[in-house]
Coordinates of C-alpha atoms in Angstrom, one line a residue:
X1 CA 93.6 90.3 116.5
X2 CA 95.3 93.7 115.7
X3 CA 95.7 95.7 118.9
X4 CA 94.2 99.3 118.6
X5 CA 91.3 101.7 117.3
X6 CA 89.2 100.6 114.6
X7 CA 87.6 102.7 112.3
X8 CA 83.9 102.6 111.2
X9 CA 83.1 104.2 107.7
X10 CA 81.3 103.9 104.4
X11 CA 83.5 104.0 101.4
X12 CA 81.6 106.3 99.6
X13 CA 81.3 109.0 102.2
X14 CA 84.5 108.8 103.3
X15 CA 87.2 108.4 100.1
X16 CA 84.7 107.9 97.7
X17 CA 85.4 104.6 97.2
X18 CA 87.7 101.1 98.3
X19 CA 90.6 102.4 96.9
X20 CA 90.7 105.7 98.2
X21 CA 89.9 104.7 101.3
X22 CA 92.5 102.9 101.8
X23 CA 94.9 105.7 101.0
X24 CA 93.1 107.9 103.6
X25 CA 94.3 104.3 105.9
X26 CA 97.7 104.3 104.7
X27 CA 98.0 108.2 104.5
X28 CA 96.6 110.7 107.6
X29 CA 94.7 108.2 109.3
X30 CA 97.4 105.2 109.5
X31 CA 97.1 105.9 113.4
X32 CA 94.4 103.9 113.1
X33 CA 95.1 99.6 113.0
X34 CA 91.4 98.7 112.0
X35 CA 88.4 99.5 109.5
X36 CA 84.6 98.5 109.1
X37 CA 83.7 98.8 105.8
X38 CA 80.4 99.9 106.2
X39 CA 78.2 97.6 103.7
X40 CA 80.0 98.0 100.2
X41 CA 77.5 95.4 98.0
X42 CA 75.2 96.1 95.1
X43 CA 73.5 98.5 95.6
X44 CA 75.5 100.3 98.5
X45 CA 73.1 103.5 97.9
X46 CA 69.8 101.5 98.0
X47 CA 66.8 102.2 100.4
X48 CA 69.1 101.4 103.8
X49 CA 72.6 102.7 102.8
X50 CA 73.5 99.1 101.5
X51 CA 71.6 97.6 104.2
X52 CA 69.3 95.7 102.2
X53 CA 71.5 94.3 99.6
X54 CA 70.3 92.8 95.8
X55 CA 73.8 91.4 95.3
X56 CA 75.4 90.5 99.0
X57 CA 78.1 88.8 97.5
X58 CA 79.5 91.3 94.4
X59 CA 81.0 94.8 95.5
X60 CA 79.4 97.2 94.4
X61 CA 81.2 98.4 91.0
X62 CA 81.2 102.1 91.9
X63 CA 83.1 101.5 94.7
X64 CA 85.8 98.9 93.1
X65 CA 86.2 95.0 93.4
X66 CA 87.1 92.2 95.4
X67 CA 91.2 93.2 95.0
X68 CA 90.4 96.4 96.4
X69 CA 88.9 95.1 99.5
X70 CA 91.9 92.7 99.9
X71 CA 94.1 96.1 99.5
X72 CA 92.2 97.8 102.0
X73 CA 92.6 94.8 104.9
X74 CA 96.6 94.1 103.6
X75 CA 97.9 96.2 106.6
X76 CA 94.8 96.3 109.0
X77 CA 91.8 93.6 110.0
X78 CA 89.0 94.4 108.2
X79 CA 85.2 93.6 109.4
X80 CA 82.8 93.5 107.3
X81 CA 78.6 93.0 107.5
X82 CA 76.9 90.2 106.8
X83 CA 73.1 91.3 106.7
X84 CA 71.4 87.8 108.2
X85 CA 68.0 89.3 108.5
X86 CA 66.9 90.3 105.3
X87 CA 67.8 91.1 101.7
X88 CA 66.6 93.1 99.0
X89 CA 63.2 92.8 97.0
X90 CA 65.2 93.3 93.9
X91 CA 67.6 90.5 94.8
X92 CA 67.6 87.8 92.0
X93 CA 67.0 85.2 94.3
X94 CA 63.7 86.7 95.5
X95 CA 62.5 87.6 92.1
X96 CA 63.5 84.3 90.6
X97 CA 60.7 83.1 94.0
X98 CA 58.1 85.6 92.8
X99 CA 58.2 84.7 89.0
X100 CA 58.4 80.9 89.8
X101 CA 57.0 80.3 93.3
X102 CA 57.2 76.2 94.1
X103 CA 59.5 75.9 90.7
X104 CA 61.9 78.2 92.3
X105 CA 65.1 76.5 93.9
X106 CA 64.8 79.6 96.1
X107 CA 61.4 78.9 97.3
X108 CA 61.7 78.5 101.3
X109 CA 64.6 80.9 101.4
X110 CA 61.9 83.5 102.1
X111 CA 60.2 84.2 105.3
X112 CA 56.1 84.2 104.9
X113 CA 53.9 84.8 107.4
X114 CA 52.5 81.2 107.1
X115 CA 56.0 79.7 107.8
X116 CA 55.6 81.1 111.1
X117 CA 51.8 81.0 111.8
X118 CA 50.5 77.8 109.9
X119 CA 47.1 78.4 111.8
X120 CA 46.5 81.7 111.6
X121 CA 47.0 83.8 114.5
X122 CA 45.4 86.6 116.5
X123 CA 45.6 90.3 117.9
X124 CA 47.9 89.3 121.1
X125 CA 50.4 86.8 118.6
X126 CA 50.7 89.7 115.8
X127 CA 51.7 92.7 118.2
X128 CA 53.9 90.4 120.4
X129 CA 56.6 91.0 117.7
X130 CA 59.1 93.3 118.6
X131 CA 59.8 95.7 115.9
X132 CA 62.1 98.6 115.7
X133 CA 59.6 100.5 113.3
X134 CA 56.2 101.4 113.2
X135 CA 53.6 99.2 111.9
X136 CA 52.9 95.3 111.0
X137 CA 56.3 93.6 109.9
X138 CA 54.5 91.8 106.2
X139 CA 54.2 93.3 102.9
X140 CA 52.2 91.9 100.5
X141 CA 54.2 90.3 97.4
X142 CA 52.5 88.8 94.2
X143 CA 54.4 85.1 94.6
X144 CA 53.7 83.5 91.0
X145 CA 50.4 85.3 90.5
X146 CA 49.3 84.4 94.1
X147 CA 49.6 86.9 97.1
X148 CA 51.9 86.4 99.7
X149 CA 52.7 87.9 102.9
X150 CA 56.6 88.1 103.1
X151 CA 57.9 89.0 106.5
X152 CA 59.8 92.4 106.2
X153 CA 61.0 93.2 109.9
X154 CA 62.9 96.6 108.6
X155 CA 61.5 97.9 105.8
X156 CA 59.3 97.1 102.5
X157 CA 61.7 96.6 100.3
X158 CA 63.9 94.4 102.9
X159 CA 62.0 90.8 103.0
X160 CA 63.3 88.4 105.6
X161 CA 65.0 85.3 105.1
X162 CA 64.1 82.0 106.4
X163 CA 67.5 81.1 108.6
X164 CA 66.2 77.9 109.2
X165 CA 65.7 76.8 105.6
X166 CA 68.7 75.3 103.8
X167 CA 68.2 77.8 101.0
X168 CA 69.0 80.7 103.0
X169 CA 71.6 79.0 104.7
X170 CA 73.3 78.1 101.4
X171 CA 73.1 82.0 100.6
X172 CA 74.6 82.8 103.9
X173 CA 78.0 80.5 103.3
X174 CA 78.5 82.4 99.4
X175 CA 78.3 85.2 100.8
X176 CA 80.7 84.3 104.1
X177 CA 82.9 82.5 101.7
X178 CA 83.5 85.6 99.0
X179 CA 84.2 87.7 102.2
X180 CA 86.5 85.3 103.5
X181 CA 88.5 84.9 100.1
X182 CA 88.7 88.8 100.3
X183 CA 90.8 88.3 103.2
X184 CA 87.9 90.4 105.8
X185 CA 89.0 89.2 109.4
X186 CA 86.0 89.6 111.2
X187 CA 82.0 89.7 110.1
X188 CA 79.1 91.6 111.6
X189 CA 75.9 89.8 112.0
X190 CA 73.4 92.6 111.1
X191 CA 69.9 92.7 112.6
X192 CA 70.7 89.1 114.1
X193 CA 68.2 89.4 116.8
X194 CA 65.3 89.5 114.5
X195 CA 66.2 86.6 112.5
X196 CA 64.5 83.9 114.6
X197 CA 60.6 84.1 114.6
X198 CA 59.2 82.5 117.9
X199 CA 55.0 82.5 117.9
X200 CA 54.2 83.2 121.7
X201 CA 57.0 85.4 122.4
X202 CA 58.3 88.8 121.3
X203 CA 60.9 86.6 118.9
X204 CA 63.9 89.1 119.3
X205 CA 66.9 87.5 121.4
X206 CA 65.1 84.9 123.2
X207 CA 65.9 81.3 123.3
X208 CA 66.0 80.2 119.8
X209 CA 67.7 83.4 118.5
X210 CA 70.9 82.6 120.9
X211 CA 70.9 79.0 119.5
X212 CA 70.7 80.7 115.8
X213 CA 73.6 82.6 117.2
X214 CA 75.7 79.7 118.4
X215 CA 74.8 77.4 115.2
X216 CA 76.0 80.3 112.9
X217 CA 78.9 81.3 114.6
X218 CA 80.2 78.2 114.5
X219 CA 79.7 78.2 110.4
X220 CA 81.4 81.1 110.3
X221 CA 84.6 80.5 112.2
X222 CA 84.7 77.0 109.8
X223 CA 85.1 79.8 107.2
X224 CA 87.8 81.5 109.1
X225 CA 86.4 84.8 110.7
X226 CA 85.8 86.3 113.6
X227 CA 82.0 86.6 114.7
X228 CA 81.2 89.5 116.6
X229 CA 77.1 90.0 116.6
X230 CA 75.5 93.8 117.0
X231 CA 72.1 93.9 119.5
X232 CA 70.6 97.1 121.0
X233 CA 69.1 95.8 124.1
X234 CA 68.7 95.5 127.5
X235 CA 72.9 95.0 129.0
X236 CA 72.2 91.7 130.6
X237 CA 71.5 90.0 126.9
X238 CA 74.7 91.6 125.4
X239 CA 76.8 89.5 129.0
X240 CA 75.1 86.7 127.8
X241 CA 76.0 86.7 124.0
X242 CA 79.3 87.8 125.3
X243 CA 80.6 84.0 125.8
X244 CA 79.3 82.6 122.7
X245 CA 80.6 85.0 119.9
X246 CA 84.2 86.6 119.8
X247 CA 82.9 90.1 120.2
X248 CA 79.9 92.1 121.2
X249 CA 79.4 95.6 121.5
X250 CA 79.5 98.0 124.3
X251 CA 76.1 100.3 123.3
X252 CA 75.9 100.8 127.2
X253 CA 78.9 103.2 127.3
X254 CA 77.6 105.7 125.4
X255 CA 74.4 106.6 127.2
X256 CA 76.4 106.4 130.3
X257 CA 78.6 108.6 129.4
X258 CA 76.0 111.2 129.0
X259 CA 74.2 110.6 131.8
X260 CA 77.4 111.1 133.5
X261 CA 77.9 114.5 131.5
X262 CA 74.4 115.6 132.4
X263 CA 74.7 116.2 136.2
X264 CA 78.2 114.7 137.4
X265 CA 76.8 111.0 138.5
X266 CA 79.5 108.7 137.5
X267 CA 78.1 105.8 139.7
X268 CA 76.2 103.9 136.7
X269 CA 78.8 104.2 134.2
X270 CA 81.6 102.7 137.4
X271 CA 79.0 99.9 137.8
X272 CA 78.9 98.8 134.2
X273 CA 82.7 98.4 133.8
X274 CA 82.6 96.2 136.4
X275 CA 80.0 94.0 134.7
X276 CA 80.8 94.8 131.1
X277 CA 82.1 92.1 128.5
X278 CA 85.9 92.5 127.9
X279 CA 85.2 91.0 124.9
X280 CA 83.4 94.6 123.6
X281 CA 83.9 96.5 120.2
X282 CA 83.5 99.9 121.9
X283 CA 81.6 102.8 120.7
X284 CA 80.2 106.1 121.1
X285 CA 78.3 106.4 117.8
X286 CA 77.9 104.6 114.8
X287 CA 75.9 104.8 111.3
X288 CA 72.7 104.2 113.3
X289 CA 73.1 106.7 116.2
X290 CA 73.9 106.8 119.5
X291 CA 72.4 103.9 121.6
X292 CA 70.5 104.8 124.8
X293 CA 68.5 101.6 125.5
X294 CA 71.1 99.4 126.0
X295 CA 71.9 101.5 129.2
X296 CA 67.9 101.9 130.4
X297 CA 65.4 99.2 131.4
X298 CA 63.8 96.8 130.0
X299 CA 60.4 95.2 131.5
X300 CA 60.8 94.0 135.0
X301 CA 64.3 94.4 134.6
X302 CA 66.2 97.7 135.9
X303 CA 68.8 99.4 134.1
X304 CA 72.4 101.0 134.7
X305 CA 70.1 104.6 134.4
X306 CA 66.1 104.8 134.8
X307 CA 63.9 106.3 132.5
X308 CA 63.9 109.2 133.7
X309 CA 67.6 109.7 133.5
X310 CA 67.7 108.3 129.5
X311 CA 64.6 111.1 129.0
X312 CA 67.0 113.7 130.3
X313 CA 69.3 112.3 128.0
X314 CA 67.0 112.7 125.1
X315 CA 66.0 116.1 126.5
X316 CA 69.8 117.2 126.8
X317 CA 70.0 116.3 123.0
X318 CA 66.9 118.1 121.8
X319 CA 68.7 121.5 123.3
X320 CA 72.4 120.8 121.9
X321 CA 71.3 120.3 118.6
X322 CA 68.1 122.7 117.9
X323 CA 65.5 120.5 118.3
X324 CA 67.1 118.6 115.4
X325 CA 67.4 115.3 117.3
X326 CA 63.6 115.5 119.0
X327 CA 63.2 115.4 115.0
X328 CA 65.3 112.7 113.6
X329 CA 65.3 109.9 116.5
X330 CA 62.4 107.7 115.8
X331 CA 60.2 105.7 118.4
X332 CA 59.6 102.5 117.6
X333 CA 55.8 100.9 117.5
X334 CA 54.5 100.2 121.5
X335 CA 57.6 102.2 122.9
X336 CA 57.8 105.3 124.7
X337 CA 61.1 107.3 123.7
X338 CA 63.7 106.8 121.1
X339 CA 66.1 103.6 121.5
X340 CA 68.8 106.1 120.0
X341 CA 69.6 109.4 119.6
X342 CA 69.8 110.2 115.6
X343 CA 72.6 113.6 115.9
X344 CA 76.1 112.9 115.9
X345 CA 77.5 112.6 119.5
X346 CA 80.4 116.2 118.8
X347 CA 76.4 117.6 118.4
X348 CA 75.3 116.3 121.8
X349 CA 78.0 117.0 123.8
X350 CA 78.4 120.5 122.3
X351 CA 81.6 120.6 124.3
X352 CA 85.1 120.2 122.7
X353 CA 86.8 119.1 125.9
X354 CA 84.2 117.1 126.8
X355 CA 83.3 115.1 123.6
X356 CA 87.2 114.3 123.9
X357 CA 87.3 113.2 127.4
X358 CA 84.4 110.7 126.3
X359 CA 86.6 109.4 123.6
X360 CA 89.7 108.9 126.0
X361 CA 87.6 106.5 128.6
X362 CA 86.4 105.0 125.6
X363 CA 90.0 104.1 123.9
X364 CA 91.1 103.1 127.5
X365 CA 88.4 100.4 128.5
X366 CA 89.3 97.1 127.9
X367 CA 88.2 95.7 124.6
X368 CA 88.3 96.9 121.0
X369 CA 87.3 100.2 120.3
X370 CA 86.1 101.9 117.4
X371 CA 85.7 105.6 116.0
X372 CA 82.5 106.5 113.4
X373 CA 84.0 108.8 110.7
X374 CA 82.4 111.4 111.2
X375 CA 82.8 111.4 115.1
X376 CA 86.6 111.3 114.3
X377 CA 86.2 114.7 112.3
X378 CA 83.8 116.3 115.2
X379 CA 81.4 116.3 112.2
X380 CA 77.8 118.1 113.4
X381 CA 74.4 117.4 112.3
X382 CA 74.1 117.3 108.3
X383 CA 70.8 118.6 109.1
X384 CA 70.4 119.4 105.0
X385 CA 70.9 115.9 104.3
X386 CA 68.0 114.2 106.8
X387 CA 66.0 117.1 105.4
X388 CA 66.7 116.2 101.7
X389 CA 66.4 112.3 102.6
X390 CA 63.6 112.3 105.5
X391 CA 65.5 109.3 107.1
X392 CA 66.8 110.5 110.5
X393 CA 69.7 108.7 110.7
X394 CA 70.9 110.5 107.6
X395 CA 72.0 113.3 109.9
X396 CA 74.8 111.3 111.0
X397 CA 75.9 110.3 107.7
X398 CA 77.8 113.2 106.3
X399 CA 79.6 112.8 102.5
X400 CA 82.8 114.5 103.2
X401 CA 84.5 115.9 99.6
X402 CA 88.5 115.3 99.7
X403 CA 88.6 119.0 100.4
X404 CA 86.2 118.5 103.6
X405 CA 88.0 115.9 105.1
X406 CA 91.4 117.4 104.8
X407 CA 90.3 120.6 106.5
X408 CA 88.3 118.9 109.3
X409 CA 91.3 116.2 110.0
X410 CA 93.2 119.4 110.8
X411 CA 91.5 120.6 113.1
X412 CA 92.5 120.2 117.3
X413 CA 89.9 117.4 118.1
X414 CA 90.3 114.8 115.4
X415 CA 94.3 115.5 116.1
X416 CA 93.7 114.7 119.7
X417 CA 91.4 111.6 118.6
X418 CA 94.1 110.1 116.5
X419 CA 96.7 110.8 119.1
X420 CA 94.5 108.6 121.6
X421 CA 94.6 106.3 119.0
X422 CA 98.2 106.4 118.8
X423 CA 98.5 105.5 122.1
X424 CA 95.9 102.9 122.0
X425 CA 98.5 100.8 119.6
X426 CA 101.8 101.4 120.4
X427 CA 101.9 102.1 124.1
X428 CA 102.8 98.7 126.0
X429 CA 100.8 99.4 129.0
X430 CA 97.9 98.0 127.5
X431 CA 99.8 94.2 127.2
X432 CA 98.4 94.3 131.0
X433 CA 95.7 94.8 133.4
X434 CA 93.4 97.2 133.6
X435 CA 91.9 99.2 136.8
X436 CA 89.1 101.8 137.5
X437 CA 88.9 103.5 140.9
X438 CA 86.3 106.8 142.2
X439 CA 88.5 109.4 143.1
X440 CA 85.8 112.0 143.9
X441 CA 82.1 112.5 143.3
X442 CA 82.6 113.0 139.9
X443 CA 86.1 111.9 139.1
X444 CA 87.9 108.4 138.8
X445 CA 91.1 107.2 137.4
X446 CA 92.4 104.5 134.2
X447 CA 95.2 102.4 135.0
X448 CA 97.2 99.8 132.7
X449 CA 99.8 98.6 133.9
X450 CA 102.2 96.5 132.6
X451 CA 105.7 95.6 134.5
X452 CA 107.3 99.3 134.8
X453 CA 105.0 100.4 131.8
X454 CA 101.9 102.7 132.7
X455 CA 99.3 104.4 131.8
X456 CA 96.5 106.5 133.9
X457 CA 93.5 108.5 132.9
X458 CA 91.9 111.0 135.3
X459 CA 88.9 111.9 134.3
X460 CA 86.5 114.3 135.7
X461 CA 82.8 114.9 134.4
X462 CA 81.6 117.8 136.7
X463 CA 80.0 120.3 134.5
X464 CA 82.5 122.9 135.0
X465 CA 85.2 120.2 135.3
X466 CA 85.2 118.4 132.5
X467 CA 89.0 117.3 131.5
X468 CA 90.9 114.4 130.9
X469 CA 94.5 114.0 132.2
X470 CA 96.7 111.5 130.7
X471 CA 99.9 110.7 132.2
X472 CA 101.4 108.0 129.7
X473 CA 104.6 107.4 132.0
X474 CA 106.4 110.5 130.6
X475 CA 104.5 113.3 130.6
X476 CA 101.3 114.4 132.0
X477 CA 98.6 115.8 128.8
X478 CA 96.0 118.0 130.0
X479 CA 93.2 118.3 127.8
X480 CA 92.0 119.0 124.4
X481 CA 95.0 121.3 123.7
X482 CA 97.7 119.2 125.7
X483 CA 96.7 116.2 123.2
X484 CA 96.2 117.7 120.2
X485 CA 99.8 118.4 120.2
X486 CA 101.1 115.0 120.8
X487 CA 103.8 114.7 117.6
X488 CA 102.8 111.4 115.4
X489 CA 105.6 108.6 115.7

């Protein structure tokens, strides 16, 4: 494990491709010791940003080859995804099963709908299914001239894989193993909660999904990587994945953050670090948006913030960006708000000094933390782009030219970002323990301490407070400005 801040990014949007990405990671952002490749297989432009891959083991050829993933991770762990849900309708394994059906050597890889309901089933068995998109999750397939109902959780053109069939499971270790010969450190499991389905239940993270979890994790540290598993839900599930992977993520930060933002309450975020994983990837947004569920309730069970507070949240959102976010965020089927907020958090905040202060309690809390792209640049809503697209999330997902990039990176907030960052790896405070104390109403303090090596945080989130003080044991920063100006080395 490589201590400091990770960067999440897709080649293509950032660099253009592998190999100019990883000049950007040995040139102006070398601050940072970490990169997620967002996904880079054929296609990596498809109908989900690479998410829903035809070729899940072959890099894309636009954006280079397997040497230039190796080049990218030479001086810095790499993560990549490993989409366990679903794969492309177009993959050659799926239309090898729709040509030959039984004859197919893939047949069983695919998820039907009478794999999981051999009976039949009713009104009350169909809608138990939790889905994060509107709708039934089966789309009907022609399967060697018969018609077949193939599971497709996400999207149409994303059918679901069996996980339980030795088929898929035999297309999960290629693709683990051409990662792992790329040298990637660490592998996301994507959309892992859906992948077990459970008649009777709501079949996302229950019972049989966290044995799925521990059965595959295990494969995948045979293979030599770390396992660290993404899930938008309720706070308790992610403290009870937390001790069978290597990582989770903290989604509840975010939300709490804002909350905090919104009227000064600081008492739900101080409760969550002390229940929170130390074993998080940390995060304020990411190619999906910014995650308010995992803060909020879920069914009988309360959350860090009530509903109310998360619609205020929403509502807070809708005013900092236009209406833009009301627009992009998407409710899922049988929900009542948004589960995240599609806008790019510099949008939501609409505050220099505060979107900063957010990312200094975030690059202090214990774990492994980890800054979007365009978060790093204070990138704002690409409004044009979710427009031109119609997919919300789009308007987080900014294509910055070499000549965008070089004039954002310049600018005080991403220099204050990557000075955090500098501090994150180099200052030896963090080789010991961490502490969080209330200092006022809306204030509390950071510690690390580490023999006669420290580090403190003061951070205030009254509205017309709003600023972070760092004293890293020699002098005392004060704000946006005060960091900015932190010389590199």
């Amino acid at each position: 494990m490589t201590r400091g801040v990770r960067l999440l990014a897709y080649a293509d949007r950032l660099g253009g491709d592998l190999r100019r990405l990883a000049e950007l990671l040995d040139g102006p952002l070398a601050d940072l010791a970490g990169v997620h490749v967002l996904p880079f297989y054929t296609p990596y432009d498809g109908d989900d940003a690479g998410f829903d891959p035809v070729d899940h083991a072959q890099v894309d050829p636009r954006l280079g080859d397997w040497g230039d993933l190796a080049a990218v991770g030479a001086d810095r762990e790499v993560t990549a995804d490993v989409i366990v849900n679903h794969v492309s309708h177009e993959s050659p394994e799926f239309l090898d099963w729709r040509a030959r059906g039984a004859e197919s050597r893939h047949d069983g890889m695919f998820l039907t709908y009478d794999t999981v309901f051999p009976r039949g089933a009713g009104e009350a068995e169909l809608t138990a299914f939790y889905r994060p998109r509107p709708g039934l999750p089966f789309t009907p397939y022609a399967v060697a001239g018969e018609r077949r109902l193939v599971w497709t959780t996400f999207m149409p053109t994303q059918v679901d894989l069996d996980v339980a069939h030795p088929a898929a499971l035999a297309y999960l270790d290629r693709v683990v193993g051409a990662l792992a010969a790329a040298g990637v450190d660490v592998v996301r499991l994507d959309a892992v909660g859906y992948a077990v389905k459970t008649p009777g239940s709501d079949s996302f993270m229950n019972a049989e999904t966290l044995a799925f979890v521990v059965a595959i994790t295990e494969r995948l540290r045979a293979a030599g990587v770390r396992v660290l598993v993404e899930v938008h839900s309720h706070y308790e599930l992610q403290r009870r994945i937390a001790p069978l992977v290597d990582l989770v993520y903290d989604f509840a930060i975010p939300g709490l953050l804002l909350h905090a933002l919104g009227d000064g309450d600081i008492a739900p975020l101080l409760r969550w670090f002390e229940l929170r994983p130390t074993n998080a990837v940390t995060v304020l947004d990411t190619h999906d948006g910014i995650g308010i569920i995992d803060a909020g309730p879920a069914g009988d069970a309360a959350g860090l913030i009530t509903e109310d507070d998360m619609r205020a949240i929403f509502d807070r959102a809708a005013i900092a960006t236009g209406g833009h976010s009301e627009v992009a965020s998407v409710v899922p089927q049988w929900a009542s708000m948004p589960h995240q907020i599609n806008a790019t958090f510099p949008s939501v905040v609409d505050d220099d000094e505060a979107y900063v202060l957010c990312r200094a309690v975030q690059f202090l809390a214990p774990g492994e933390p980890q800054v979007y792209y365009v978060g790093l640049l204070d990138g704002r809503d690409d409004v044009a782009q979710f427009l031109a697209t119609g997919q919300g999330r789009e308007v987080n997902r900014h294509v910055y030219s070499d000549a965008e990039f070089r004039e954002a990176l310049a600018r005080p907030v991403p220099q204050a970002i990557l000075a955090l960052a500098r501090l994150r790896r180099d200052h030896p405070a963090f080789d010991g323990d961490f502490a969080i104390a209330r200092t006022s109403p809306t204030a509390f303090r950071m510690s690390w301490v580490a023999g006669e090596h420290r580090l403190t945080l003061d951070a205030d989130l009254a509205p017309d407070a709003r600023v972070a003080i760092l004293d890293d044991g020699s002098r005392v920063y004060r704000g946006l400005a005060d960091l900015a100006a932190i010389p590199a080395g």
